[in-house]
């Protein structure tokens, strides 16, 4: 995850670089429930409106949260599925706040209304993120529900008006890229605090629809738009949070933008970005290296505490992810920006090649930009997901 705004603020208003504070523990994105009232096209958790077996009880959730806190986890993002489908979500949120976490709620927004927004606000969530895939027609098509856009936008307004920090989360593909400029305008017009731009990851239904992933030229266009929008907000004296996720080449792309526009400050930014360090990991009831590694289970918090699972590097993937530099090969291994990007998103490399450490096929930087000879390290082709007949509807 790359927070563009503070980096561009450091360009607009240079301040000395301070040594990084070591995080006390990983950020945990917790898929509290797999059930969801929607069946979105790119859902990473392949959710549905049905009860999935093995969800954690309230008491089990509380026990895990206490362990996470004792382990030093500073941030909990409560996600799903749709977390508001858990009747105990308010109790969980309150307990998380009592334990001292920064607590985010990640929702599709369709279950937030005048009847429950007061209860959500009373929990004291530090942030509420609501997904929009584009404007009305696009969003409703992606969400496979007429009226979903209107409900989600109403939820954003209700949360904003109740005093919560709110953000729009958007995942771009070839199918919805055309709505990005209008969506940025909407975020501006509505006074929404944050825009989270996600690149597509090849997990869950996102993997099944990977052939729709944005092509590299489109990604570059989107990044230019985001960086320019962020910069304009800073210049206008009303900075807004612009954050990108699932493609750590974004850090390098941002650096190149600064090299072009503010060359004397680029070296400072490079040092800041190396401190950030690119790709990192988060979590789940079953613990995965991050929320995209649904197929790789490291253990279950019902059987073993998170604090024991997380440092365990018996699994070769976990061992490699914790290595610095990571043991990446091919184009990523030869890249001169590895210290910034950290080899990007391994799950995409793995889904396309079967190799955890192959180059990330979604790197949209040119060979010249990463300092390798043209064609020396070709990227794996973006092949469609090999569907079996039963999966056509998924
Ligand atoms: S080549 Fe790999 S390490 Fe370099 S920027 Fe692209 S994804 Fe990151």
mmCIF file of C-alpha atoms and ligand atoms in Angstrom:
data_model
loop_
_atom_site.group_PDB
_atom_site.id
_atom_site.type_symbol
_atom_site.label_atom_id
_atom_site.label_comp_id
_atom_site.label_asym_id
_atom_site.label_seq_id
_atom_site.Cartn_x
_atom_site.Cartn_y
_atom_site.Cartn_z
ATOM 1 C CA UNK A 1 0.000 0.000 0.000
ATOM 2 C CA UNK A 2 1.423 3.352 -1.042
ATOM 3 C CA UNK A 3 0.205 6.562 0.549
ATOM 4 C CA UNK A 4 0.878 9.045 -2.228
ATOM 5 C CA UNK A 5 -0.176 12.174 -0.324
ATOM 6 C CA UNK A 6 2.537 12.336 2.363
ATOM 7 C CA UNK A 7 5.217 11.673 -0.249
ATOM 8 C CA UNK A 8 4.006 14.482 -2.469
ATOM 9 C CA UNK A 9 3.628 16.721 0.572
ATOM 10 C CA UNK A 10 7.294 16.077 1.300
ATOM 11 C CA UNK A 11 7.991 17.376 -2.209
ATOM 12 C CA UNK A 12 5.709 20.397 -1.922
ATOM 13 C CA UNK A 13 6.942 21.266 1.578
ATOM 14 C CA UNK A 14 10.338 19.589 2.092
ATOM 15 C CA UNK A 15 11.145 18.472 5.641
ATOM 16 C CA UNK A 16 14.153 16.490 6.865
ATOM 17 C CA UNK A 17 13.864 12.744 6.599
ATOM 18 C CA UNK A 18 13.632 11.092 10.004
ATOM 19 C CA UNK A 19 14.597 7.466 10.718
ATOM 20 C CA UNK A 20 11.602 5.157 10.318
ATOM 21 C CA UNK A 21 9.749 3.993 13.406
ATOM 22 C CA UNK A 22 9.812 0.230 13.472
ATOM 23 C CA UNK A 23 6.195 -1.036 13.348
ATOM 24 C CA UNK A 24 5.299 -2.981 16.490
ATOM 25 C CA UNK A 25 3.549 -5.662 14.428
ATOM 26 C CA UNK A 26 1.818 -6.294 11.089
ATOM 27 C CA UNK A 27 -1.337 -4.531 9.960
ATOM 28 C CA UNK A 28 -4.117 -7.092 10.101
ATOM 29 C CA UNK A 29 -6.872 -7.115 7.512
ATOM 30 C CA UNK A 30 -9.333 -9.476 9.099
ATOM 31 C CA UNK A 31 -11.909 -11.246 6.962
ATOM 32 C CA UNK A 32 -14.278 -11.655 9.905
ATOM 33 C CA UNK A 33 -16.985 -13.296 7.863
ATOM 34 C CA UNK A 34 -17.062 -14.780 4.395
ATOM 35 C CA UNK A 35 -20.802 -14.254 3.977
ATOM 36 C CA UNK A 36 -21.823 -11.259 1.877
ATOM 37 C CA UNK A 37 -25.122 -9.910 0.584
ATOM 38 C CA UNK A 38 -23.473 -9.326 -2.835
ATOM 39 C CA UNK A 39 -21.549 -11.549 -5.271
ATOM 40 C CA UNK A 40 -19.234 -9.015 -6.891
ATOM 41 C CA UNK A 41 -17.393 -9.866 -10.052
ATOM 42 C CA UNK A 42 -13.882 -9.428 -8.671
ATOM 43 C CA UNK A 43 -14.472 -10.596 -5.052
ATOM 44 C CA UNK A 44 -11.208 -11.857 -3.586
ATOM 45 C CA UNK A 45 -12.891 -14.073 -0.994
ATOM 46 C CA UNK A 46 -15.459 -15.661 -3.379
ATOM 47 C CA UNK A 47 -18.214 -14.710 -0.932
ATOM 48 C CA UNK A 48 -21.952 -15.378 -1.260
ATOM 49 C CA UNK A 49 -25.110 -14.789 0.788
ATOM 50 C CA UNK A 50 -24.883 -18.078 2.596
ATOM 51 C CA UNK A 51 -23.541 -19.241 5.940
ATOM 52 C CA UNK A 52 -20.003 -20.587 5.577
ATOM 53 C CA UNK A 53 -18.960 -23.137 8.192
ATOM 54 C CA UNK A 54 -16.206 -22.460 10.687
ATOM 55 C CA UNK A 55 -16.638 -18.713 11.280
ATOM 56 C CA UNK A 56 -15.265 -17.546 14.612
ATOM 57 C CA UNK A 57 -17.722 -16.951 17.488
ATOM 58 C CA UNK A 58 -17.723 -13.587 19.297
ATOM 59 C CA UNK A 59 -15.715 -15.059 22.175
ATOM 60 C CA UNK A 60 -13.166 -16.534 19.751
ATOM 61 C CA UNK A 61 -12.854 -13.179 17.959
ATOM 62 C CA UNK A 62 -12.210 -11.454 21.297
ATOM 63 C CA UNK A 63 -9.515 -14.003 22.212
ATOM 64 C CA UNK A 64 -7.772 -13.525 18.855
ATOM 65 C CA UNK A 65 -7.931 -9.728 19.223
ATOM 66 C CA UNK A 66 -6.297 -9.912 22.647
ATOM 67 C CA UNK A 67 -3.519 -12.066 21.199
ATOM 68 C CA UNK A 68 -3.069 -9.658 18.261
ATOM 69 C CA UNK A 69 -2.795 -6.703 20.598
ATOM 70 C CA UNK A 70 -0.311 -8.477 22.839
ATOM 71 C CA UNK A 71 1.699 -9.292 19.697
ATOM 72 C CA UNK A 72 1.914 -5.571 18.873
ATOM 73 C CA UNK A 73 -0.563 -5.361 15.995
ATOM 74 C CA UNK A 74 -1.416 -1.643 15.740
ATOM 75 C CA UNK A 75 -4.126 -1.633 13.056
ATOM 76 C CA UNK A 76 -7.149 -3.862 12.510
ATOM 77 C CA UNK A 77 -9.195 -3.553 9.351
ATOM 78 C CA UNK A 78 -12.476 -5.413 9.837
ATOM 79 C CA UNK A 79 -13.473 -6.815 6.487
ATOM 80 C CA UNK A 80 -15.263 -9.785 4.914
ATOM 81 C CA UNK A 81 -17.364 -10.831 3.088
ATOM 82 C CA UNK A 82 -19.522 -8.048 4.408
ATOM 83 C CA UNK A 83 -18.602 -7.392 8.050
ATOM 84 C CA UNK A 84 -21.974 -5.759 8.780
ATOM 85 C CA UNK A 85 -23.582 -9.176 8.243
ATOM 86 C CA UNK A 86 -22.161 -10.152 11.610
ATOM 87 C CA UNK A 87 -24.728 -9.141 14.241
ATOM 88 C CA UNK A 88 -21.867 -8.760 16.755
ATOM 89 C CA UNK A 89 -19.879 -6.314 14.569
ATOM 90 C CA UNK A 90 -20.589 -3.425 16.955
ATOM 91 C CA UNK A 91 -19.349 -5.427 19.968
ATOM 92 C CA UNK A 92 -16.259 -6.475 18.018
ATOM 93 C CA UNK A 93 -15.566 -2.889 16.946
ATOM 94 C CA UNK A 94 -16.007 -1.600 20.489
ATOM 95 C CA UNK A 95 -13.752 -4.285 21.965
ATOM 96 C CA UNK A 96 -11.115 -3.510 19.337
ATOM 97 C CA UNK A 97 -11.229 0.173 20.245
ATOM 98 C CA UNK A 98 -10.975 -0.655 23.973
ATOM 99 C CA UNK A 99 -7.888 -2.731 23.242
ATOM 100 C CA UNK A 100 -6.309 0.298 21.592
ATOM 101 C CA UNK A 101 -6.252 -0.685 17.913
ATOM 102 C CA UNK A 102 -6.700 1.796 15.089
ATOM 103 C CA UNK A 103 -9.879 0.206 13.692
ATOM 104 C CA UNK A 104 -11.102 0.427 10.108
ATOM 105 C CA UNK A 105 -14.342 -0.954 8.726
ATOM 106 C CA UNK A 106 -14.319 -2.162 5.140
ATOM 107 C CA UNK A 107 -17.836 -2.490 3.755
ATOM 108 C CA UNK A 108 -19.777 -2.540 0.500
ATOM 109 C CA UNK A 109 -22.036 0.084 2.113
ATOM 110 C CA UNK A 110 -25.357 -1.411 1.074
ATOM 111 C CA UNK A 111 -26.266 -2.356 4.655
ATOM 112 C CA UNK A 112 -25.585 1.095 6.100
ATOM 113 C CA UNK A 113 -28.687 3.221 6.476
ATOM 114 C CA UNK A 114 -30.269 5.822 8.743
ATOM 115 C CA UNK A 115 -31.264 3.041 11.136
ATOM 116 C CA UNK A 116 -27.723 1.860 11.967
ATOM 117 C CA UNK A 117 -25.346 4.697 11.067
ATOM 118 C CA UNK A 118 -25.591 6.076 14.622
ATOM 119 C CA UNK A 119 -24.517 2.707 16.040
ATOM 120 C CA UNK A 120 -21.601 2.528 13.598
ATOM 121 C CA UNK A 121 -20.509 6.042 14.548
ATOM 122 C CA UNK A 122 -20.821 5.198 18.259
ATOM 123 C CA UNK A 123 -18.269 2.388 17.887
ATOM 124 C CA UNK A 124 -15.677 5.027 17.043
ATOM 125 C CA UNK A 125 -14.240 3.395 13.902
ATOM 126 C CA UNK A 126 -11.216 5.392 12.840
ATOM 127 C CA UNK A 127 -12.069 4.934 9.195
ATOM 128 C CA UNK A 128 -14.871 3.515 7.063
ATOM 129 C CA UNK A 129 -13.986 2.412 3.517
ATOM 130 C CA UNK A 130 -16.770 1.757 1.023
ATOM 131 C CA UNK A 131 -16.208 0.222 -2.400
ATOM 132 C CA UNK A 132 -17.352 1.838 -5.622
ATOM 133 C CA UNK A 133 -16.437 0.235 -8.945
ATOM 134 C CA UNK A 134 -17.374 3.270 -10.989
ATOM 135 C CA UNK A 135 -20.487 5.305 -11.547
ATOM 136 C CA UNK A 136 -24.016 3.892 -11.313
ATOM 137 C CA UNK A 137 -24.230 1.697 -14.412
ATOM 138 C CA UNK A 138 -20.756 0.246 -14.015
ATOM 139 C CA UNK A 139 -21.023 -0.274 -10.279
ATOM 140 C CA UNK A 140 -24.401 -2.012 -10.438
ATOM 141 C CA UNK A 141 -23.146 -4.291 -13.211
ATOM 142 C CA UNK A 142 -20.007 -5.203 -11.259
ATOM 143 C CA UNK A 143 -21.973 -5.701 -8.053
ATOM 144 C CA UNK A 144 -24.685 -7.598 -9.904
ATOM 145 C CA UNK A 145 -27.353 -5.571 -8.105
ATOM 146 C CA UNK A 146 -29.497 -2.723 -9.400
ATOM 147 C CA UNK A 147 -29.477 0.110 -6.880
ATOM 148 C CA UNK A 148 -26.170 -0.920 -5.272
ATOM 149 C CA UNK A 149 -24.485 2.324 -6.317
ATOM 150 C CA UNK A 150 -27.228 4.497 -4.826
ATOM 151 C CA UNK A 151 -27.098 2.549 -1.546
ATOM 152 C CA UNK A 152 -23.322 2.753 -1.304
ATOM 153 C CA UNK A 153 -23.226 6.458 -2.117
ATOM 154 C CA UNK A 154 -25.968 7.102 0.441
ATOM 155 C CA UNK A 155 -23.881 5.163 2.992
ATOM 156 C CA UNK A 156 -20.819 7.291 2.251
ATOM 157 C CA UNK A 157 -22.861 10.433 2.789
ATOM 158 C CA UNK A 158 -24.417 9.124 6.012
ATOM 159 C CA UNK A 159 -21.029 8.143 7.466
ATOM 160 C CA UNK A 160 -19.463 11.435 6.378
ATOM 161 C CA UNK A 161 -22.335 13.425 7.902
ATOM 162 C CA UNK A 162 -22.052 11.412 11.121
ATOM 163 C CA UNK A 163 -18.463 12.676 11.430
ATOM 164 C CA UNK A 164 -16.595 9.547 10.403
ATOM 165 C CA UNK A 165 -13.514 9.556 8.185
ATOM 166 C CA UNK A 166 -14.676 7.941 4.959
ATOM 167 C CA UNK A 167 -13.048 6.695 1.811
ATOM 168 C CA UNK A 168 -13.924 5.250 -1.561
ATOM 169 C CA UNK A 169 -12.189 2.022 -2.547
ATOM 170 C CA UNK A 170 -11.945 1.307 -6.259
ATOM 171 C CA UNK A 171 -10.374 -1.610 -8.111
ATOM 172 C CA UNK A 172 -9.518 -0.837 -11.716
ATOM 173 C CA UNK A 173 -9.796 -3.240 -14.645
ATOM 174 C CA UNK A 174 -10.173 -2.728 -18.393
ATOM 175 C CA UNK A 175 -13.943 -2.825 -17.788
ATOM 176 C CA UNK A 176 -14.301 0.154 -15.461
ATOM 177 C CA UNK A 177 -11.231 2.333 -16.140
ATOM 178 C CA UNK A 178 -13.363 4.755 -18.163
ATOM 179 C CA UNK A 179 -15.178 5.805 -14.963
ATOM 180 C CA UNK A 180 -12.044 6.744 -13.023
ATOM 181 C CA UNK A 181 -12.007 10.484 -13.900
ATOM 182 C CA UNK A 182 -15.684 10.865 -12.990
ATOM 183 C CA UNK A 183 -15.208 8.915 -9.788
ATOM 184 C CA UNK A 184 -12.363 11.188 -8.724
ATOM 185 C CA UNK A 185 -14.641 14.120 -9.421
ATOM 186 C CA UNK A 186 -17.376 12.568 -7.295
ATOM 187 C CA UNK A 187 -14.975 12.033 -4.401
ATOM 188 C CA UNK A 188 -14.049 15.689 -4.659
ATOM 189 C CA UNK A 189 -17.622 16.961 -4.975
ATOM 190 C CA UNK A 190 -18.802 14.886 -2.034
ATOM 191 C CA UNK A 191 -15.987 15.965 0.273
ATOM 192 C CA UNK A 192 -14.829 12.368 0.794
ATOM 193 C CA UNK A 193 -11.581 12.147 2.751
ATOM 194 C CA UNK A 194 -9.789 9.369 0.949
ATOM 195 C CA UNK A 195 -9.503 7.584 -2.380
ATOM 196 C CA UNK A 196 -8.056 4.096 -2.311
ATOM 197 C CA UNK A 197 -7.068 2.871 -5.749
ATOM 198 C CA UNK A 198 -6.514 -0.852 -5.959
ATOM 199 C CA UNK A 199 -4.859 -2.692 -8.806
ATOM 200 C CA UNK A 200 -6.409 -6.067 -9.552
ATOM 201 C CA UNK A 201 -4.923 -8.986 -7.722
ATOM 202 C CA UNK A 202 -5.267 -12.510 -9.033
ATOM 203 C CA UNK A 203 -7.087 -14.027 -6.063
ATOM 204 C CA UNK A 204 -10.625 -15.378 -5.728
ATOM 205 C CA UNK A 205 -12.921 -14.038 -8.453
ATOM 206 C CA UNK A 206 -10.210 -11.476 -9.225
ATOM 207 C CA UNK A 207 -8.147 -14.392 -10.516
ATOM 208 C CA UNK A 208 -11.045 -15.802 -12.510
ATOM 209 C CA UNK A 209 -11.453 -12.421 -14.213
ATOM 210 C CA UNK A 210 -7.742 -11.703 -14.526
ATOM 211 C CA UNK A 211 -7.970 -11.478 -18.326
ATOM 212 C CA UNK A 212 -9.872 -8.185 -17.707
ATOM 213 C CA UNK A 213 -6.938 -6.708 -15.780
ATOM 214 C CA UNK A 214 -5.892 -3.231 -16.872
ATOM 215 C CA UNK A 215 -3.191 -3.289 -19.516
ATOM 216 C CA UNK A 216 0.046 -1.549 -18.648
ATOM 217 C CA UNK A 217 -0.642 1.588 -20.690
ATOM 218 C CA UNK A 218 -3.991 2.002 -18.926
ATOM 219 C CA UNK A 219 -2.349 1.596 -15.534
ATOM 220 C CA UNK A 220 0.176 4.304 -16.382
ATOM 221 C CA UNK A 221 -2.653 6.603 -17.463
ATOM 222 C CA UNK A 222 -4.487 5.979 -14.171
ATOM 223 C CA UNK A 223 -1.372 6.572 -12.094
ATOM 224 C CA UNK A 224 -0.730 9.862 -13.897
ATOM 225 C CA UNK A 225 -4.291 10.896 -13.120
ATOM 226 C CA UNK A 226 -3.998 9.980 -9.432
ATOM 227 C CA UNK A 227 -0.644 11.663 -8.938
ATOM 228 C CA UNK A 228 -1.797 14.826 -10.736
ATOM 229 C CA UNK A 229 -5.060 14.924 -8.735
ATOM 230 C CA UNK A 230 -3.202 14.458 -5.476
ATOM 231 C CA UNK A 231 -0.715 17.170 -6.397
ATOM 232 C CA UNK A 232 -3.489 19.612 -7.337
ATOM 233 C CA UNK A 233 -5.186 19.070 -3.970
ATOM 234 C CA UNK A 234 -1.925 19.774 -2.177
ATOM 235 C CA UNK A 235 -1.327 22.885 -4.270
ATOM 236 C CA UNK A 236 -4.857 24.080 -3.503
ATOM 237 C CA UNK A 237 -4.158 23.728 0.230
ATOM 238 C CA UNK A 238 -6.711 20.958 0.801
ATOM 239 C CA UNK A 239 -4.750 17.701 0.662
ATOM 240 C CA UNK A 240 -6.765 14.522 0.307
ATOM 241 C CA UNK A 241 -5.578 11.003 1.042
ATOM 242 C CA UNK A 242 -4.685 9.167 -2.167
ATOM 243 C CA UNK A 243 -3.599 5.596 -1.559
ATOM 244 C CA UNK A 244 -2.807 2.797 -3.974
ATOM 245 C CA UNK A 245 -2.664 -0.919 -3.293
ATOM 246 C CA UNK A 246 -1.625 -4.220 -4.876
ATOM 247 C CA UNK A 247 1.091 -2.850 -7.123
ATOM 248 C CA UNK A 248 4.278 -1.667 -5.477
ATOM 249 C CA UNK A 249 5.766 -0.522 -8.766
ATOM 250 C CA UNK A 250 3.615 2.546 -7.984
ATOM 251 C CA UNK A 251 6.403 3.773 -5.684
ATOM 252 C CA UNK A 252 8.845 3.728 -8.588
ATOM 253 C CA UNK A 253 6.330 5.410 -10.879
ATOM 254 C CA UNK A 254 5.824 8.166 -8.306
ATOM 255 C CA UNK A 255 9.586 8.620 -8.076
ATOM 256 C CA UNK A 256 9.788 9.023 -11.852
ATOM 257 C CA UNK A 257 7.062 11.680 -11.749
ATOM 258 C CA UNK A 258 9.085 13.627 -9.197
ATOM 259 C CA UNK A 259 12.283 13.135 -11.230
ATOM 260 C CA UNK A 260 10.515 14.796 -14.161
ATOM 261 C CA UNK A 261 8.794 17.623 -12.299
ATOM 262 C CA UNK A 262 10.987 18.312 -9.253
ATOM 263 C CA UNK A 263 14.352 16.719 -10.049
ATOM 264 C CA UNK A 264 16.221 18.303 -7.161
ATOM 265 C CA UNK A 265 13.925 16.541 -4.664
ATOM 266 C CA UNK A 266 13.984 13.117 -6.271
ATOM 267 C CA UNK A 267 16.909 11.736 -4.284
ATOM 268 C CA UNK A 268 15.181 12.645 -1.028
ATOM 269 C CA UNK A 269 12.026 10.906 -2.221
ATOM 270 C CA UNK A 270 13.974 7.823 -3.229
ATOM 271 C CA UNK A 271 15.283 7.525 0.329
ATOM 272 C CA UNK A 272 11.758 7.914 1.715
ATOM 273 C CA UNK A 273 10.435 5.248 -0.630
ATOM 274 C CA UNK A 274 13.243 2.873 0.300
ATOM 275 C CA UNK A 275 12.237 3.354 3.930
ATOM 276 C CA UNK A 276 8.688 2.420 2.954
ATOM 277 C CA UNK A 277 10.121 -0.668 1.279
ATOM 278 C CA UNK A 278 7.343 -1.823 -1.032
ATOM 279 C CA UNK A 279 5.359 -4.973 -0.717
ATOM 280 C CA UNK A 280 4.380 -6.076 2.803
ATOM 281 C CA UNK A 281 1.817 -8.519 4.159
ATOM 282 C CA UNK A 282 -1.292 -8.519 6.284
ATOM 283 C CA UNK A 283 -3.717 -11.501 7.429
ATOM 284 C CA UNK A 284 -7.347 -13.844 8.401
ATOM 285 C CA UNK A 285 -9.327 -16.932 10.967
ATOM 286 C CA UNK A 286 -7.107 -18.958 8.804
ATOM 287 C CA UNK A 287 -3.914 -16.993 8.568
ATOM 288 C CA UNK A 288 -2.574 -16.280 5.107
ATOM 289 C CA UNK A 289 0.526 -14.245 4.219
ATOM 290 C CA UNK A 290 -1.888 -11.522 3.132
ATOM 291 C CA UNK A 291 -5.555 -11.356 2.153
ATOM 292 C CA UNK A 292 -4.778 -12.456 -1.398
ATOM 293 C CA UNK A 293 -3.147 -15.757 -0.486
ATOM 294 C CA UNK A 294 -6.442 -17.599 0.076
ATOM 295 C CA UNK A 295 -4.963 -20.791 -1.295
ATOM 296 C CA UNK A 296 -1.986 -20.810 1.073
ATOM 297 C CA UNK A 297 -3.024 -21.492 4.681
ATOM 298 C CA UNK A 298 -0.422 -21.053 7.398
ATOM 299 C CA UNK A 299 -2.605 -22.173 10.284
ATOM 300 C CA UNK A 300 -5.903 -21.474 12.016
ATOM 301 C CA UNK A 301 -6.283 -19.111 14.937
ATOM 302 C CA UNK A 302 -8.767 -21.545 16.474
ATOM 303 C CA UNK A 303 -5.944 -24.017 16.925
ATOM 304 C CA UNK A 304 -2.836 -21.893 17.329
ATOM 305 C CA UNK A 305 -2.556 -18.228 18.332
ATOM 306 C CA UNK A 306 -1.669 -15.688 15.677
ATOM 307 C CA UNK A 307 1.415 -14.764 17.659
ATOM 308 C CA UNK A 308 2.706 -18.313 17.089
ATOM 309 C CA UNK A 309 1.627 -18.615 13.443
ATOM 310 C CA UNK A 310 2.957 -15.307 12.146
ATOM 311 C CA UNK A 311 6.684 -15.636 12.959
ATOM 312 C CA UNK A 312 6.731 -19.304 11.846
ATOM 313 C CA UNK A 313 8.760 -19.511 8.643
ATOM 314 C CA UNK A 314 8.438 -23.252 8.093
ATOM 315 C CA UNK A 315 6.388 -22.595 4.961
ATOM 316 C CA UNK A 316 8.833 -21.642 2.170
ATOM 317 C CA UNK A 317 6.542 -18.826 1.012
ATOM 318 C CA UNK A 318 6.536 -17.221 4.453
ATOM 319 C CA UNK A 319 10.307 -17.674 4.736
ATOM 320 C CA UNK A 320 10.856 -15.949 1.392
ATOM 321 C CA UNK A 321 8.371 -13.139 2.082
ATOM 322 C CA UNK A 322 10.199 -12.245 5.270
ATOM 323 C CA UNK A 323 13.587 -12.261 3.553
ATOM 324 C CA UNK A 324 15.042 -8.913 2.470
ATOM 325 C CA UNK A 325 15.694 -8.699 -0.406
ATOM 326 C CA UNK A 326 13.156 -11.315 -1.359
ATOM 327 C CA UNK A 327 14.488 -14.197 -3.466
ATOM 328 C CA UNK A 328 12.766 -12.932 -6.620
ATOM 329 C CA UNK A 329 14.087 -13.915 -10.034
ATOM 330 C CA UNK A 330 13.832 -12.784 -13.671
ATOM 331 C CA UNK A 331 12.805 -9.213 -14.273
ATOM 332 C CA UNK A 332 12.216 -8.450 -10.578
ATOM 333 C CA UNK A 333 15.533 -9.991 -9.550
ATOM 334 C CA UNK A 334 17.380 -7.798 -12.069
ATOM 335 C CA UNK A 335 15.415 -4.627 -11.337
ATOM 336 C CA UNK A 336 17.304 -1.618 -10.051
ATOM 337 C CA UNK A 337 14.293 -0.569 -7.976
ATOM 338 C CA UNK A 338 13.931 -3.756 -5.967
ATOM 339 C CA UNK A 339 14.745 -1.871 -2.745
ATOM 340 C CA UNK A 340 11.694 0.336 -3.323
ATOM 341 C CA UNK A 341 9.208 -2.196 -4.667
ATOM 342 C CA UNK A 342 10.305 -5.392 -2.880
ATOM 343 C CA UNK A 343 9.288 -7.524 -5.855
ATOM 344 C CA UNK A 344 5.642 -6.436 -5.878
ATOM 345 C CA UNK A 345 2.723 -8.857 -5.600
ATOM 346 C CA UNK A 346 3.861 -12.464 -5.504
ATOM 347 C CA UNK A 347 0.390 -13.952 -5.795
ATOM 348 C CA UNK A 348 0.075 -12.735 -9.416
ATOM 349 C CA UNK A 349 3.450 -14.220 -10.313
ATOM 350 C CA UNK A 350 2.454 -17.493 -8.682
ATOM 351 C CA UNK A 351 -0.972 -17.711 -10.314
ATOM 352 C CA UNK A 352 0.488 -17.213 -13.800
ATOM 353 C CA UNK A 353 3.706 -19.207 -13.509
ATOM 354 C CA UNK A 354 3.392 -21.525 -10.504
ATOM 355 C CA UNK A 355 6.578 -19.945 -9.112
ATOM 356 C CA UNK A 356 6.356 -17.787 -5.961
ATOM 357 C CA UNK A 357 9.454 -15.836 -6.988
ATOM 358 C CA UNK A 358 8.940 -15.166 -10.708
ATOM 359 C CA UNK A 359 8.514 -11.560 -11.906
ATOM 360 C CA UNK A 360 5.186 -9.856 -11.225
ATOM 361 C CA UNK A 361 3.377 -9.773 -14.598
ATOM 362 C CA UNK A 362 1.544 -6.568 -13.607
ATOM 363 C CA UNK A 363 4.724 -4.490 -13.457
ATOM 364 C CA UNK A 364 3.934 -1.691 -15.887
ATOM 365 C CA UNK A 365 7.400 -0.129 -15.923
ATOM 366 C CA UNK A 366 9.449 -0.414 -19.097
ATOM 367 C CA UNK A 367 12.701 -2.341 -19.329
ATOM 368 C CA UNK A 368 14.582 0.963 -19.592
ATOM 369 C CA UNK A 369 12.877 2.278 -16.451
ATOM 370 C CA UNK A 370 13.947 -0.706 -14.375
ATOM 371 C CA UNK A 371 17.440 -0.777 -15.889
ATOM 372 C CA UNK A 372 17.406 -4.049 -17.853
ATOM 373 C CA UNK A 373 18.188 -4.623 -21.510
ATOM 374 C CA UNK A 374 15.108 -4.613 -23.704
ATOM 375 C CA UNK A 375 13.547 -8.063 -23.945
ATOM 376 C CA UNK A 376 16.154 -9.647 -21.665
ATOM 377 C CA UNK A 377 13.588 -10.675 -19.058
ATOM 378 C CA UNK A 378 10.194 -11.162 -20.712
ATOM 379 C CA UNK A 379 7.120 -11.087 -18.488
ATOM 380 C CA UNK A 380 4.759 -14.031 -18.268
ATOM 381 C CA UNK A 381 1.816 -13.632 -20.609
ATOM 382 C CA UNK A 382 -1.501 -12.624 -19.026
ATOM 383 C CA UNK A 383 -3.352 -15.849 -19.795
ATOM 384 C CA UNK A 384 -7.046 -16.174 -18.933
ATOM 385 C CA UNK A 385 -7.951 -18.219 -15.886
ATOM 386 C CA UNK A 386 -8.445 -21.842 -16.990
ATOM 387 C CA UNK A 387 -12.139 -22.324 -16.167
ATOM 388 C CA UNK A 388 -13.720 -25.632 -15.489
ATOM 389 C CA UNK A 389 -17.306 -25.967 -16.696
ATOM 390 C CA UNK A 390 -18.817 -25.703 -13.182
ATOM 391 C CA UNK A 391 -17.120 -22.347 -12.621
ATOM 392 C CA UNK A 392 -18.601 -20.437 -15.532
ATOM 393 C CA UNK A 393 -21.030 -18.556 -13.240
ATOM 394 C CA UNK A 394 -18.464 -17.713 -10.563
HETATM 395 S S1 LIG B 1 10.461 -5.247 -12.040
HETATM 396 FE FE1 LIG B 1 9.634 -6.211 -10.215
HETATM 397 S S2 LIG B 1 10.809 -5.261 -8.531
HETATM 398 FE FE2 LIG B 1 11.053 -3.919 -10.327
HETATM 399 S S3 LIG B 1 9.465 -2.384 -10.194
HETATM 400 FE FE3 LIG B 1 8.662 -4.030 -11.486
HETATM 401 S S4 LIG B 1 7.576 -5.377 -10.070
HETATM 402 FE FE4 LIG B 1 8.930 -4.069 -8.846
#
